[in-house]
Amino acid sequence: MTIEEAQQLVDNWIKTTGIRYFNELTNTAILMEEVGEVARIMARQYGEQSFKKSDTEVNLADEMADVLFVLICLANQTGIDLTDALERNLQKKTIRDTERHRNNEKLR
């Protein structure tokens, strides 16, 4: 699936199953909540926190998909083509970071 197809798929799902988009501010708050759920799993699975009994059913892939879903909703609502945005962002990073990372002693 391409990013463009994902944006269209989410838009179709929202307009049929979801009825309508939540407003942008609500979706921003939901995005932060979903990112927090990813952070919680990461802190327990890869960090130093231990899992609680309530964490037994956590699924990192599903939580990351939740983040992506809400981010796509926000992109659709604000008229952002995520394919174009990602391509431009990678170009910016390539120009900015080509020598920076090669010369970073911490990355060796």
PDB file of C-alpha atoms in Angstrom:
ATOM      1  CA  MET A   1       0.000   0.000   0.000  1.00  0.00           C
ATOM      2  CA  THR A   2       1.313   3.448  -0.834  1.00  0.00           C
ATOM      3  CA  ILE A   3       0.978   6.406   1.492  1.00  0.00           C
ATOM      4  CA  GLU A   4      -1.500   7.942  -0.962  1.00  0.00           C
ATOM      5  CA  GLU A   5      -3.571   4.761  -0.885  1.00  0.00           C
ATOM      6  CA  ALA A   6      -3.445   4.757   2.911  1.00  0.00           C
ATOM      7  CA  GLN A   7      -4.710   8.335   3.007  1.00  0.00           C
ATOM      8  CA  GLN A   8      -7.594   7.413   0.697  1.00  0.00           C
ATOM      9  CA  LEU A   9      -8.380   4.230   2.638  1.00  0.00           C
ATOM     10  CA  VAL A  10      -8.534   6.127   5.936  1.00  0.00           C
ATOM     11  CA  ASP A  11     -10.675   8.842   4.348  1.00  0.00           C
ATOM     12  CA  ASN A  12     -13.109   6.227   3.018  1.00  0.00           C
ATOM     13  CA  TRP A  13     -13.233   4.476   6.398  1.00  0.00           C
ATOM     14  CA  ILE A  14     -13.908   7.739   8.225  1.00  0.00           C
ATOM     15  CA  LYS A  15     -16.706   8.711   5.831  1.00  0.00           C
ATOM     16  CA  THR A  16     -18.435   5.326   6.087  1.00  0.00           C
ATOM     17  CA  THR A  17     -17.666   3.593   9.367  1.00  0.00           C
ATOM     18  CA  GLY A  18     -16.428   6.560  11.359  1.00  0.00           C
ATOM     19  CA  ILE A  19     -19.231   8.845  10.076  1.00  0.00           C
ATOM     20  CA  ARG A  20     -17.008  11.975  10.116  1.00  0.00           C
ATOM     21  CA  TYR A  21     -13.615  13.205  11.235  1.00  0.00           C
ATOM     22  CA  PHE A  22     -13.193  14.441  14.781  1.00  0.00           C
ATOM     23  CA  ASN A  23     -12.065  18.055  14.668  1.00  0.00           C
ATOM     24  CA  GLU A  24      -8.359  18.752  14.290  1.00  0.00           C
ATOM     25  CA  LEU A  25      -7.818  19.653  17.924  1.00  0.00           C
ATOM     26  CA  THR A  26      -9.513  16.467  19.122  1.00  0.00           C
ATOM     27  CA  ASN A  27      -7.442  14.400  16.690  1.00  0.00           C
ATOM     28  CA  THR A  28      -4.272  16.121  17.894  1.00  0.00           C
ATOM     29  CA  ALA A  29      -5.129  15.149  21.465  1.00  0.00           C
ATOM     30  CA  ILE A  30      -5.887  11.587  20.334  1.00  0.00           C
ATOM     31  CA  LEU A  31      -2.536  11.488  18.501  1.00  0.00           C
ATOM     32  CA  MET A  32      -0.723  12.473  21.686  1.00  0.00           C
ATOM     33  CA  GLU A  33      -2.610   9.781  23.592  1.00  0.00           C
ATOM     34  CA  GLU A  34      -1.646   7.142  21.023  1.00  0.00           C
ATOM     35  CA  VAL A  35       2.007   8.250  21.010  1.00  0.00           C
ATOM     36  CA  GLY A  36       1.922   7.924  24.799  1.00  0.00           C
ATOM     37  CA  GLU A  37       0.728   4.336  24.475  1.00  0.00           C
ATOM     38  CA  VAL A  38       3.651   3.571  22.153  1.00  0.00           C
ATOM     39  CA  ALA A  39       6.023   5.238  24.620  1.00  0.00           C
ATOM     40  CA  ARG A  40       4.615   3.158  27.468  1.00  0.00           C
ATOM     41  CA  ILE A  41       5.263  -0.089  25.606  1.00  0.00           C
ATOM     42  CA  MET A  42       8.738   1.037  24.525  1.00  0.00           C
ATOM     43  CA  ALA A  43       9.674   1.969  28.107  1.00  0.00           C
ATOM     44  CA  ARG A  44       8.636  -1.468  29.301  1.00  0.00           C
ATOM     45  CA  GLN A  45       9.801  -3.619  26.397  1.00  0.00           C
ATOM     46  CA  TYR A  46      13.077  -1.858  25.578  1.00  0.00           C
ATOM     47  CA  GLY A  47      13.607   0.395  28.575  1.00  0.00           C
ATOM     48  CA  GLU A  48      13.987  -0.210  32.260  1.00  0.00           C
ATOM     49  CA  GLN A  49      10.368  -0.200  33.392  1.00  0.00           C
ATOM     50  CA  SER A  50       8.727  -3.515  34.159  1.00  0.00           C
ATOM     51  CA  PHE A  51       5.422  -4.654  32.738  1.00  0.00           C
ATOM     52  CA  LYS A  52       2.310  -4.516  34.913  1.00  0.00           C
ATOM     53  CA  LYS A  53      -0.460  -7.103  34.854  1.00  0.00           C
ATOM     54  CA  SER A  54      -2.569  -4.654  32.848  1.00  0.00           C
ATOM     55  CA  ASP A  55       0.156  -4.618  30.154  1.00  0.00           C
ATOM     56  CA  THR A  56      -0.163  -8.306  29.246  1.00  0.00           C
ATOM     57  CA  GLU A  57      -2.220  -7.668  26.118  1.00  0.00           C
ATOM     58  CA  VAL A  58      -0.156  -4.808  24.665  1.00  0.00           C
ATOM     59  CA  ASN A  59       0.720  -4.909  20.978  1.00  0.00           C
ATOM     60  CA  LEU A  60       3.380  -2.484  19.783  1.00  0.00           C
ATOM     61  CA  ALA A  61       2.509  -2.890  16.100  1.00  0.00           C
ATOM     62  CA  ASP A  62      -1.158  -2.155  16.766  1.00  0.00           C
ATOM     63  CA  GLU A  63      -0.299   0.930  18.813  1.00  0.00           C
ATOM     64  CA  MET A  64       2.024   2.203  16.073  1.00  0.00           C
ATOM     65  CA  ALA A  65      -0.785   1.650  13.563  1.00  0.00           C
ATOM     66  CA  ASP A  66      -3.071   3.747  15.803  1.00  0.00           C
ATOM     67  CA  VAL A  67      -0.513   6.582  15.671  1.00  0.00           C
ATOM     68  CA  LEU A  68      -0.291   6.302  11.889  1.00  0.00           C
ATOM     69  CA  PHE A  69      -4.079   6.236  11.512  1.00  0.00           C
ATOM     70  CA  VAL A  70      -4.594   9.438  13.503  1.00  0.00           C
ATOM     71  CA  LEU A  71      -1.668  11.144  11.770  1.00  0.00           C
ATOM     72  CA  ILE A  72      -3.233  10.273   8.418  1.00  0.00           C
ATOM     73  CA  CYS A  73      -6.553  11.672   9.644  1.00  0.00           C
ATOM     74  CA  LEU A  74      -4.857  14.957  10.510  1.00  0.00           C
ATOM     75  CA  ALA A  75      -3.084  15.059   7.144  1.00  0.00           C
ATOM     76  CA  ASN A  76      -6.367  14.463   5.332  1.00  0.00           C
ATOM     77  CA  GLN A  77      -8.115  17.145   7.355  1.00  0.00           C
ATOM     78  CA  THR A  78      -5.428  19.737   6.727  1.00  0.00           C
ATOM     79  CA  GLY A  79      -4.914  18.956   3.041  1.00  0.00           C
ATOM     80  CA  ILE A  80      -1.410  17.531   3.420  1.00  0.00           C
ATOM     81  CA  ASP A  81      -0.167  15.004   0.873  1.00  0.00           C
ATOM     82  CA  LEU A  82       1.999  12.827   3.104  1.00  0.00           C
ATOM     83  CA  THR A  83       3.884  11.322   0.159  1.00  0.00           C
ATOM     84  CA  ASP A  84       4.980  14.758  -0.975  1.00  0.00           C
ATOM     85  CA  ALA A  85       5.668  15.867   2.604  1.00  0.00           C
ATOM     86  CA  LEU A  86       7.863  12.828   3.300  1.00  0.00           C
ATOM     87  CA  GLU A  87       9.764  13.195   0.028  1.00  0.00           C
ATOM     88  CA  ARG A  88      10.478  16.864   0.760  1.00  0.00           C
ATOM     89  CA  ASN A  89      11.429  16.077   4.344  1.00  0.00           C
ATOM     90  CA  LEU A  90      13.911  13.414   3.235  1.00  0.00           C
ATOM     91  CA  GLN A  91      15.438  15.850   0.731  1.00  0.00           C
ATOM     92  CA  LYS A  92      15.832  18.430   3.495  1.00  0.00           C
ATOM     93  CA  LYS A  93      17.437  15.897   5.819  1.00  0.00           C
ATOM     94  CA  THR A  94      19.766  14.654   3.083  1.00  0.00           C
ATOM     95  CA  ILE A  95      21.030  18.140   2.334  1.00  0.00           C
ATOM     96  CA  ARG A  96      21.303  19.110   5.979  1.00  0.00           C
ATOM     97  CA  ASP A  97      22.694  15.895   7.437  1.00  0.00           C
ATOM     98  CA  THR A  98      24.944  14.357   4.757  1.00  0.00           C
ATOM     99  CA  GLU A  99      28.205  15.453   6.380  1.00  0.00           C
ATOM    100  CA  ARG A 100      26.873  15.947   9.893  1.00  0.00           C
ATOM    101  CA  HIS A 101      26.287  12.234  10.545  1.00  0.00           C
ATOM    102  CA  ARG A 102      29.479  11.107   8.758  1.00  0.00           C
ATOM    103  CA  ASN A 103      31.485  13.384  11.023  1.00  0.00           C
ATOM    104  CA  ASN A 104      29.716  12.414  14.253  1.00  0.00           C
ATOM    105  CA  GLU A 105      32.121  10.419  16.423  1.00  0.00           C
ATOM    106  CA  LYS A 106      29.171   9.151  18.506  1.00  0.00           C
ATOM    107  CA  LEU A 107      27.870   7.180  15.512  1.00  0.00           C
ATOM    108  CA  ARG A 108      31.068   5.197  14.939  1.00  0.00           C
TER     109      ARG A 108
END
